[in-house]
Coordinates of C-alpha atoms and ligand atoms in Angstrom, one line a residue:
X1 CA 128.9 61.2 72.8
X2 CA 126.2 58.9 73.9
X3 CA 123.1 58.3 72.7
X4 CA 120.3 56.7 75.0
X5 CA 116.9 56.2 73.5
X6 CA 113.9 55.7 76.1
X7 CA 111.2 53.3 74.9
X8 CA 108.5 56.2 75.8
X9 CA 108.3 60.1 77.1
X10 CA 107.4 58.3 80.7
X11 CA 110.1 55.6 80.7
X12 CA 111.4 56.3 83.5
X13 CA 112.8 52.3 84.2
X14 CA 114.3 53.1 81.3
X15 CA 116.1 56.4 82.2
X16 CA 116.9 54.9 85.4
X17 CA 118.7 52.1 84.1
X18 CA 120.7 53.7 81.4
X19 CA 121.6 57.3 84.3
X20 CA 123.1 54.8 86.7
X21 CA 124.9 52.9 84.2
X22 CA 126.4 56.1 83.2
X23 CA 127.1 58.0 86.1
X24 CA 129.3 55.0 87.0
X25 CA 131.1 55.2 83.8
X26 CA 132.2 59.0 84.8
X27 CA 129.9 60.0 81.9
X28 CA 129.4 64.1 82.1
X29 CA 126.0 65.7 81.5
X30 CA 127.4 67.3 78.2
X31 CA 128.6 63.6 76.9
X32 CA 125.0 62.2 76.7
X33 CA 122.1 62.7 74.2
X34 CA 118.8 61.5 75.2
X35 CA 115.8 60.8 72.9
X36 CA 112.4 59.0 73.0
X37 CA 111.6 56.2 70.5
X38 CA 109.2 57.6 67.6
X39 CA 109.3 61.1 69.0
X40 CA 110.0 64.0 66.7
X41 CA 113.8 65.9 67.2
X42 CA 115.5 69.0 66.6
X43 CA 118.4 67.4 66.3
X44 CA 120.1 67.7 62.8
X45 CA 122.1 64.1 63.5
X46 CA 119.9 61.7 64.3
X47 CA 122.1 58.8 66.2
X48 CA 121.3 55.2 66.9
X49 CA 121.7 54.3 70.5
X50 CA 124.7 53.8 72.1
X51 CA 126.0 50.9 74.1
X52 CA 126.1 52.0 77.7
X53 CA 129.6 52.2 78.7
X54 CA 131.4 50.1 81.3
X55 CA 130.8 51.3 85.2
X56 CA 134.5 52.7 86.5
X57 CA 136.5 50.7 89.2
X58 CA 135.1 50.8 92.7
X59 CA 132.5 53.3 91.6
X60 CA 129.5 54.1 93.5
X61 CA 126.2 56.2 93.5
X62 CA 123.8 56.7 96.1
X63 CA 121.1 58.9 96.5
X64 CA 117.8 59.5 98.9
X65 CA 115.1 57.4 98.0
X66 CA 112.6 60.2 98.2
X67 CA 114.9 62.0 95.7
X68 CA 114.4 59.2 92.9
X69 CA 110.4 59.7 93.8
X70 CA 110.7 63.2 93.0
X71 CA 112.7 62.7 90.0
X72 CA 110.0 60.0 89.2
X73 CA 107.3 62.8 89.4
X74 CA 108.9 65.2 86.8
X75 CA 109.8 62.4 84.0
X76 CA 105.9 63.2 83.4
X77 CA 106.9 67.2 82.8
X78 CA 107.0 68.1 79.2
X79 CA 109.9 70.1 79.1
X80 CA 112.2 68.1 76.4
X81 CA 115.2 68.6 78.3
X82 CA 114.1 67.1 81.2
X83 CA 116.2 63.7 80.7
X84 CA 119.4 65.9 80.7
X85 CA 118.3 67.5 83.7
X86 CA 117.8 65.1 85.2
X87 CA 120.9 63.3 84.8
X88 CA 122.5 66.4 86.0
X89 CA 120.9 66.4 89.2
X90 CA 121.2 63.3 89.5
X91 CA 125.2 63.7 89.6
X92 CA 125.0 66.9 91.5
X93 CA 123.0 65.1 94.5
X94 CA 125.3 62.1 94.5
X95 CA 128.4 64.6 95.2
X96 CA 126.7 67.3 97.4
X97 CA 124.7 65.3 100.0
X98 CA 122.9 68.4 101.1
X99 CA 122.1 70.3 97.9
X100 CA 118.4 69.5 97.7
X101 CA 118.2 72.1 100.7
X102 CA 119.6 74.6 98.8
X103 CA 116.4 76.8 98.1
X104 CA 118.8 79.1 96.5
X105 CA 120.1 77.0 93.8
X106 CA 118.9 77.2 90.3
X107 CA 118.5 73.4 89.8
X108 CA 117.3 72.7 93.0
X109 CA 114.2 75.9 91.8
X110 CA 113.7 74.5 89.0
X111 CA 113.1 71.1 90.3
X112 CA 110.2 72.4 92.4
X113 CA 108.6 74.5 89.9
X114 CA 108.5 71.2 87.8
X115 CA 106.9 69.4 90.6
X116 CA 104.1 72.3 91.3
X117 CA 103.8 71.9 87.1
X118 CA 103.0 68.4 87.7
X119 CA 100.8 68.7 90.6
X120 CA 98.7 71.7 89.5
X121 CA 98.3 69.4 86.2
X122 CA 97.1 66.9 88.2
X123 CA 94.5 69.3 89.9
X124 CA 92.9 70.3 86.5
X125 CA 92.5 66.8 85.0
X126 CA 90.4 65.6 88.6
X127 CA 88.5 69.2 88.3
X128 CA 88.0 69.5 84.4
X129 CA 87.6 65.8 83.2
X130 CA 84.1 65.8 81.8
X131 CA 82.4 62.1 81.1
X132 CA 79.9 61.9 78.1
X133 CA 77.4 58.6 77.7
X134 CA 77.6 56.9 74.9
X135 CA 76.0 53.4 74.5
X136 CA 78.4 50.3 73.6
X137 CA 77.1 47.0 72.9
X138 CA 74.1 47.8 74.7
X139 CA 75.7 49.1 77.8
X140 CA 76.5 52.7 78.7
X141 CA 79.9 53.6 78.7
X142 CA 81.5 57.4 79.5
X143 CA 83.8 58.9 77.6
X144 CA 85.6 62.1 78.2
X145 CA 88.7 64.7 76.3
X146 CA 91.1 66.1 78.3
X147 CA 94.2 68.2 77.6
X148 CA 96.7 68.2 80.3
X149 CA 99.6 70.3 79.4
X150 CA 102.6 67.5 80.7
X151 CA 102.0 63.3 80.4
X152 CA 100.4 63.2 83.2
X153 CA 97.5 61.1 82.0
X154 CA 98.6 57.4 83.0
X155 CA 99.8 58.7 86.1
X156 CA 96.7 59.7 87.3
X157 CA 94.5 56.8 86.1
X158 CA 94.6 55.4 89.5
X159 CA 92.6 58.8 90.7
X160 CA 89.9 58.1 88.2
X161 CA 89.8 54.1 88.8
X162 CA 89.1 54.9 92.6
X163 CA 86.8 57.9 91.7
X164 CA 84.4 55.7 89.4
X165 CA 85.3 52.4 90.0
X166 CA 81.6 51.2 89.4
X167 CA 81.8 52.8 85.9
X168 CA 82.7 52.1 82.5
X169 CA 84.9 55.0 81.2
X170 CA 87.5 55.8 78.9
X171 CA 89.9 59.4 79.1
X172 CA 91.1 60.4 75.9
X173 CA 94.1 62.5 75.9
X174 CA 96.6 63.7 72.7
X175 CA 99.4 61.6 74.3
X176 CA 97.2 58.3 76.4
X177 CA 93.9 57.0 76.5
X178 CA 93.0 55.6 79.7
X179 CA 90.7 52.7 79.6
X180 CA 88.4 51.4 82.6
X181 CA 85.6 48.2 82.3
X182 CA 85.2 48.1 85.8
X183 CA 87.7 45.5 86.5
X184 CA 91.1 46.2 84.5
X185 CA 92.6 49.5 83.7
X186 CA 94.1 49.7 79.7
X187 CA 96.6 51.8 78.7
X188 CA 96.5 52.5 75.2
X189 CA 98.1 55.3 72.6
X190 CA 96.7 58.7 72.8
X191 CA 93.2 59.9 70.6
X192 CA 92.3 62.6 68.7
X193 CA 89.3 65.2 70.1
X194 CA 87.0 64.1 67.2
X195 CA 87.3 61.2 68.7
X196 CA 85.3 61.6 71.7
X197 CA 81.6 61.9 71.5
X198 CA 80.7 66.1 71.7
X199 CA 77.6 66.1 73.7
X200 CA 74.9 64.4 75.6
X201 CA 71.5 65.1 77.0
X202 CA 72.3 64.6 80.4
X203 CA 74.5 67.5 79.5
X204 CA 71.2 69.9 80.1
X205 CA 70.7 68.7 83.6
X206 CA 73.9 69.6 84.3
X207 CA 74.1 73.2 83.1
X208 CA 71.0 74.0 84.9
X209 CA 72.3 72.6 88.0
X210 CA 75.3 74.6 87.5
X211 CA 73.7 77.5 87.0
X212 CA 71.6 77.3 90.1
X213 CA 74.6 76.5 92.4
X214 CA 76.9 79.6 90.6
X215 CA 76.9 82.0 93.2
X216 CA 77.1 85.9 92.1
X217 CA 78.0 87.5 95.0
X218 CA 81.1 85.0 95.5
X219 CA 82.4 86.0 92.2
X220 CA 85.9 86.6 91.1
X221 CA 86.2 86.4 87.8
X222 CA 90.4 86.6 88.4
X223 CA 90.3 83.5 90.5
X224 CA 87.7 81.9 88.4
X225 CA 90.1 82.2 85.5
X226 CA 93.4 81.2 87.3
X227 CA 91.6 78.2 88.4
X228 CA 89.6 77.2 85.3
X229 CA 91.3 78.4 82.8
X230 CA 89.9 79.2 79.4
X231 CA 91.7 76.2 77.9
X232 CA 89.3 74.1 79.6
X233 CA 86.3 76.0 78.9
X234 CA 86.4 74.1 75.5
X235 CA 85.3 70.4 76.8
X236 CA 83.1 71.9 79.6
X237 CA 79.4 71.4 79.4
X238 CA 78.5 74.9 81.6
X239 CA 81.1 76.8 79.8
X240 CA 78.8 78.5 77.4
X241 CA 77.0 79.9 80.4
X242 CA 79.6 81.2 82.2
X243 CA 80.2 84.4 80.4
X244 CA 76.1 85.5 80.5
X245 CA 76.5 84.4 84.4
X246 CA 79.3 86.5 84.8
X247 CA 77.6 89.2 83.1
X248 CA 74.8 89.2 84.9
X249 CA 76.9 88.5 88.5
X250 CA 77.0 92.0 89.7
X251 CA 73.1 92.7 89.6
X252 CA 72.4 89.2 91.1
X253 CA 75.0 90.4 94.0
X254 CA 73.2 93.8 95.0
X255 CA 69.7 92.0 94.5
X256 CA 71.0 89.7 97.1
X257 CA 72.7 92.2 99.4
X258 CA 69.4 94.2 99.4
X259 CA 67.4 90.8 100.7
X260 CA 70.0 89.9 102.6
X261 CA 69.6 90.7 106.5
X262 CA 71.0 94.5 107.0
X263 CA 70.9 95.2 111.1
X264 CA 72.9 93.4 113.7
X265 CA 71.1 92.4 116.7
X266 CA 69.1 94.7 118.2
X267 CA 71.5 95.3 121.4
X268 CA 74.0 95.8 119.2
X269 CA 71.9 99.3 117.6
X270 CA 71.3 100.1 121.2
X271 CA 74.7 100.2 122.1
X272 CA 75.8 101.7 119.4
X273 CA 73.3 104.8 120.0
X274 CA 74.3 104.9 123.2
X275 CA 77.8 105.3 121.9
X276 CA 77.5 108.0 119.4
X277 CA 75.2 110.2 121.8
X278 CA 78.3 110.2 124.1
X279 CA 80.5 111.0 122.0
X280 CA 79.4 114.1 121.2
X281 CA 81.3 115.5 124.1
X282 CA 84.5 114.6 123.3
X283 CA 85.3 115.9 120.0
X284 CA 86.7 118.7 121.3
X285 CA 90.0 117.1 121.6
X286 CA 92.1 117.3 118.7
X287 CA 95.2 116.3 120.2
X288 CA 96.4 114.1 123.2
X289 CA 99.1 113.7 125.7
X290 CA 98.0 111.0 127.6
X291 CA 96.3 107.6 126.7
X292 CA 92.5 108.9 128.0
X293 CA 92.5 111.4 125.8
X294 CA 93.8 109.7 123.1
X295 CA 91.3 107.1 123.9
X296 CA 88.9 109.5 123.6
X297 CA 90.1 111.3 120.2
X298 CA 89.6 107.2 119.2
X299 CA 86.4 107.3 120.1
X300 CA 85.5 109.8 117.4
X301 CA 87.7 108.5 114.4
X302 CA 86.1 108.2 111.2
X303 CA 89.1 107.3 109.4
X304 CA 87.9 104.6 107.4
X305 CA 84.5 103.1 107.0
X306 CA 84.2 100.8 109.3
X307 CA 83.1 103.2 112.4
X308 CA 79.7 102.8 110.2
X309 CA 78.5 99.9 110.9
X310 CA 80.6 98.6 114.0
X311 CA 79.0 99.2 117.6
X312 CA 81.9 101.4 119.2
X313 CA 85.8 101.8 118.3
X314 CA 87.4 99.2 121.0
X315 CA 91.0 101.2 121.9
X316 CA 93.8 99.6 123.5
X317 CA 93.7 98.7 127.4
X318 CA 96.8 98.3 130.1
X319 CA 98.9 100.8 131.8
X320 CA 100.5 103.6 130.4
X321 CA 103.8 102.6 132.0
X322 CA 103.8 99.0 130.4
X323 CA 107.1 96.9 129.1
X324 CA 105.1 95.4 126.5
X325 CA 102.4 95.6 124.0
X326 CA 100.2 93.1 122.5
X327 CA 98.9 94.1 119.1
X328 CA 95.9 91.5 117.5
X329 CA 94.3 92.0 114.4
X330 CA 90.5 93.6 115.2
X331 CA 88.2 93.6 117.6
X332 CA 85.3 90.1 117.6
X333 CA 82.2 90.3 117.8
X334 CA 82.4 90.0 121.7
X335 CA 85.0 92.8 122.0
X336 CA 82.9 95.3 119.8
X337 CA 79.5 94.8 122.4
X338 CA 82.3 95.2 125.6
X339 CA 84.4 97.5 124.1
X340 CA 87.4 96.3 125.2
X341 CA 90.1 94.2 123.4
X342 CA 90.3 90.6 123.8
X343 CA 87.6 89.6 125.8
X344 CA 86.1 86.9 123.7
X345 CA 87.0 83.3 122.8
X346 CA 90.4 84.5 121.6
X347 CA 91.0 86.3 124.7
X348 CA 90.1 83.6 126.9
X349 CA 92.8 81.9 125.2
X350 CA 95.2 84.7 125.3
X351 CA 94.5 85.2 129.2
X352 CA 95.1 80.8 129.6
X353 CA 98.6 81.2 127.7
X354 CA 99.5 84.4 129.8
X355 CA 98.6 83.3 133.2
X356 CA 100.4 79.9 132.3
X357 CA 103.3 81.6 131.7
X358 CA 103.5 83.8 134.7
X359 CA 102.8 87.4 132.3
X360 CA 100.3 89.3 134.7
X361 CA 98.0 90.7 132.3
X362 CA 97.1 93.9 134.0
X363 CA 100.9 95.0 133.4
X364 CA 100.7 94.6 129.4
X365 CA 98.7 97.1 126.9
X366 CA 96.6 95.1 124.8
X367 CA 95.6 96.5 121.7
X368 CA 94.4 96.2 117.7
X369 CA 95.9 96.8 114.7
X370 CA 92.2 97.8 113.6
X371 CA 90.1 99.2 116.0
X372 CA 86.7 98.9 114.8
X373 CA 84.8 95.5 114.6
X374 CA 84.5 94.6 110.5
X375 CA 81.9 91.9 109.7
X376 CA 79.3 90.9 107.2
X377 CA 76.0 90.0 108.7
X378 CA 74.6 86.5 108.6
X379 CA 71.2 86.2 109.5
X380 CA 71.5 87.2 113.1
X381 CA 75.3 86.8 113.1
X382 CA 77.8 89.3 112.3
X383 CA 80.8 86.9 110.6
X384 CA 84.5 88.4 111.1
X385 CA 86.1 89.5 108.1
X386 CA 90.0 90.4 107.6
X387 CA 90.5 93.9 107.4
X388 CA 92.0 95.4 103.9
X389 CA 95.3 96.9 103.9
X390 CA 93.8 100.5 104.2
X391 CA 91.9 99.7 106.8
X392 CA 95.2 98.6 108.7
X393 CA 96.9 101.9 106.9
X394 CA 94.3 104.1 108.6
X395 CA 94.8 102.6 112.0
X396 CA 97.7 102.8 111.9
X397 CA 97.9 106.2 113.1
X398 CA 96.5 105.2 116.2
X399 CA 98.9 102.8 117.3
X400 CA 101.3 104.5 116.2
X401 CA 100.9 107.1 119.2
X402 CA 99.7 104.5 121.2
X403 CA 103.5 103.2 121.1
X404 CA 104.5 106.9 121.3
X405 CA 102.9 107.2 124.6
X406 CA 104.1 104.1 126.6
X407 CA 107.0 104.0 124.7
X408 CA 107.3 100.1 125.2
X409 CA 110.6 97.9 125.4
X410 CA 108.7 95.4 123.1
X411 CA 105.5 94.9 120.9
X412 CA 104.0 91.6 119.9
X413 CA 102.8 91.0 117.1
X414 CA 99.9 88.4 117.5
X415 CA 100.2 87.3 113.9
X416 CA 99.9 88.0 110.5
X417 CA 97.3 92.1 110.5
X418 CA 99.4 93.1 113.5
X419 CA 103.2 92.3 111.8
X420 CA 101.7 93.8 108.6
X421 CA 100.7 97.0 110.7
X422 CA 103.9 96.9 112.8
X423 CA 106.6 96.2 110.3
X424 CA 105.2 98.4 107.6
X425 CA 105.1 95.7 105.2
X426 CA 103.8 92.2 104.7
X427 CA 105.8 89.5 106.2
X428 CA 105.4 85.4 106.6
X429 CA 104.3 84.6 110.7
X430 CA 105.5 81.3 110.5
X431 CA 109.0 81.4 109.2
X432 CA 109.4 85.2 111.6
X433 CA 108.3 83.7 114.6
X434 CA 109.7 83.5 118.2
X435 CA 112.1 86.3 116.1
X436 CA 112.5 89.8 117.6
X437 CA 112.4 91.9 114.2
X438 CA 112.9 95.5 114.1
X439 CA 111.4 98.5 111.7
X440 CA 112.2 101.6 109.8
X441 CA 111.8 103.3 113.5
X442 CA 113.5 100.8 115.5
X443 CA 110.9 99.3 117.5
X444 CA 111.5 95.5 118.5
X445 CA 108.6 93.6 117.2
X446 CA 108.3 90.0 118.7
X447 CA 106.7 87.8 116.3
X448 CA 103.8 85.0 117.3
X449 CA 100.4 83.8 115.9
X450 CA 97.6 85.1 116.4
X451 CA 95.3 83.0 119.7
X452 CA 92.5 82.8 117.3
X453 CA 94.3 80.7 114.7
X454 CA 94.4 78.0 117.7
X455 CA 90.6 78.2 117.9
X456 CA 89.9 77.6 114.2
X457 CA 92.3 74.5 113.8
X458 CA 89.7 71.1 113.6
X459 CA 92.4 68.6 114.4
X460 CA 92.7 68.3 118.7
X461 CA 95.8 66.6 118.3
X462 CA 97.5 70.0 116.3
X463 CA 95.4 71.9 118.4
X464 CA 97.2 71.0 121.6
X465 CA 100.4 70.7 119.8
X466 CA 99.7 74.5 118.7
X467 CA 98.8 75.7 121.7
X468 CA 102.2 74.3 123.6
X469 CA 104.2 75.8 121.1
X470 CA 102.2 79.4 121.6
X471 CA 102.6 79.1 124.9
X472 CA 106.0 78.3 124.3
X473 CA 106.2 82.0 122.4
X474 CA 105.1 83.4 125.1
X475 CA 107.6 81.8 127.7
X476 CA 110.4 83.1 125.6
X477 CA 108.9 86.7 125.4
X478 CA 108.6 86.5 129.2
X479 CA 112.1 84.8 129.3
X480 CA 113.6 87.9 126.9
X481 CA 112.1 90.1 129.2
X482 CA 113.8 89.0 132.3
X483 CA 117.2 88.7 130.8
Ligands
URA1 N1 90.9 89.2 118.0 C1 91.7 90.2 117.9 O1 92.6 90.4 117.1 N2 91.5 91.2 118.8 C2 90.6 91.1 119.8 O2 90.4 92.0 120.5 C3 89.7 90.0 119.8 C4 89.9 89.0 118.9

């Protein structure tokens, strides 16, 4: 058995040296204890470090660079066994050139959920570090207590020294206390909580700014607690008002639904009394055999709410004889005034990629998975919002007959609501698409994103590289199509 002691639980120089010396030896993951200097152990025989052993003849261990980075990151977990693991993996990926692809392998898993440890550690000490002044020698200085659950806390001093360079802190953790004067960065043995001072008066400022910015009807007290969680609530300033806040959330919300603005644009009410008037006439039909009347059953539907407040239901358009179907997600804004399906900014798009590719849209259906605009108005906007999965459950009926009618050789799903709607269950776009899937009933399902995602993306550079590989999609559909 060998014994390596690391100088500390981030030694990773340390680790390093004394993994390579004995993975050249022939050493075996079993063979090898590994402690840290001064740390507390379970282990009934407390050993003095061993030599390391002699490397083998001609032995030799390579591994990918970026693979000694990640092994770097999770040195900082707190996991005791990490060492050993480590040295494991370190054999296994000098052997199995490949195996860090392996998504399936249980080392490989566990690697990554140490990394996401790590990072989501990270994210909590940038979010929940809390500074308090304290005067030193004359001069302010801020001190804060933090927690973090691994030994994170030297690793990320570098955040803080960019963050506040022009300030004279300190973070105290259990484990490091990070030291900043505005020119050199100390790293010194952990603190104790009483250590750090417990409150200051710019502390008041602060909790009535937060309160003022706390927003009731964005509220979600699951999300709120997932991403603060109540661990933290302990060295926060605003924590004592968050519970009152959330209690009072839900009147706060409907006192600012009721001021908020309630009617669309005034078009929009003329329309949409237009619409109902009309309608009256064609309720008589309960079922259909073509796609007018269907349309017109549609026109009626009450199904789910959101006939209430949207201008008109918008039903699919294209011939009844047509190869293929295009499913979006809902009607826009644009499509709810027109009535028709893609007619907006999305559908410009969609019409660009088509025509590019030689797909002549007057011989497709287009359609929706949802057929009645859903939005939340803004002033005198009317802002898109996803439809729930009832929502989509409820449509559903419509395009299910919709298919039934033209009984297509292909739909496309034109991303994430329409695969949801088509498939029957949730499914990733980006790792289905350019696929041809098929459901419980058999229907081929040709998987793309949706033209609107194209519109929302900031970067022009993606943007053009997003809308070549869409219009890509839509080649290959065409291409399928032919064959
Ligand atoms: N987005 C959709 O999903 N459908 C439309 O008709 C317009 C925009």
């Amino acid at each position: 058995m060998f014994t390596v002691e690391l100088a500390d639980q981030t030694d990773f120089d340390g680790w390093r040296h004394s993994a390579r010396a004995l993975a050249l030896a022939g050493i075996e993951p079993a063979q090898v204890r590994w402690t840290v200097k001064g740390a507390q152990s379970d282990d009934l025989f407390d050993a003095a470090a061993s030599a390391l052993p002699e490397p083998r003849d001609n032995a030799d261990l390579t591994v990918p660079r970026p693979f000694i980075e990640r092994l770097q990151t999770i040195m900082h977990h707190s996991d005791d066994d990490r060492f050993a693991f480590m040295y494991r993996l370190l054999l296994r990926v000098s052997q199995e050139a490949d195996l860090l692809k392996v998504l399936s392998d249980l080392d490989v898993q566990r690697l990554e959920r140490m990394e996401k440890a790590i990072r989501r550690d990270a994210h909590k000490m940038h979010a929940f570090v809390r500074f308090r002044k304290v005067a030193v020698g004359g001069k302010d200085r801020f001190v804060a207590w933090f927690e973090p659950d691994h030994y994170i806390a030297e690793r990320e001093a570098d955040f803080f020294v960019k963050r506040f360079a022009g300030m004279n802190w300190t973070i105290m953790t259990p484990w490091r206390t990070i030291d900043w004067d505005g020119e050199r960065l100390t790293i010194a043995p952990g603190a104790r909580k009483e250590d750090a001072p417990s409150a200051d008066a710019a502390e008041d400022l602060w909790r009535t700014y937060f309160s003022s910015i706390f927003n009731p009807a964005r509220l979600k007290v699951k999300a709120m607690q997932a991403e603060m969680p109540k661990k933290y609530w302990r060295n926060l300033p605003e924590a004592p008002l968050i519970p009152a806040l959330i209690a009072s959330a839900g009147r706060r919300a409907e006192n600012m639904v009721e001021s908020a603005p309630t009617s669309a644009a005034p078009h929009h009410s003329r329309i949409q009394q237009r619409y109902w008037e009309g309608r009256q006439t064609m309720t008589e039909i309960t079922d259909a055999s073509s796609l007018d009347d269907l349309r017109k059953m549609a026109d009626g539907c009450t199904r789910c709410p959101l006939y209430r407040d949207a201008t008109q239901t918008v039903f699919g358009e294209g011939p009844e004889n047509a190869e293929i179907i295009f499913v979006g997600e809902q009607p826009g804004d644009q499509e709810d005034l027109a009535g028709a399906p893609f007619v907006g900014p999305a559908g410009k798009v969609f019409d660009d990629t088509l025509a590019q590719v030689g797909i002549d849209r007057q011989r497709v259906y287009v359609t929706n998975a949802v057929k009645h605009f859903k939005f939340v108005p803004r002033g005198k906007r009317r802002l898109h919002q996803k439809p729930n999965g009832g929502e989509v459950q409820a449509c559903r009926w419509w395009l299910d007959r919709e298919i039934a009618l033209i009984k297509p050789k292909l739909v496309v799903a034109l991303g994430a609501t329409a695969l949801t709607a088509l498939y029957g269950k949730t499914l990733p776009v980006t790792k289905n698409r350019r696929q041809v899937l098929r459901n419980d009933a058999d229907l081929k399902i040709f998987v793309t994103v949706h033209p609107s995602f194209l519109l929302r993306i900031p970067d022009a550079e993606t943007a053009a590289r997003e809308r070549r590989l869409f219009a890509e999609d839509l080649a290959a559909l065409r291409d399928l199509m032919a064959a």
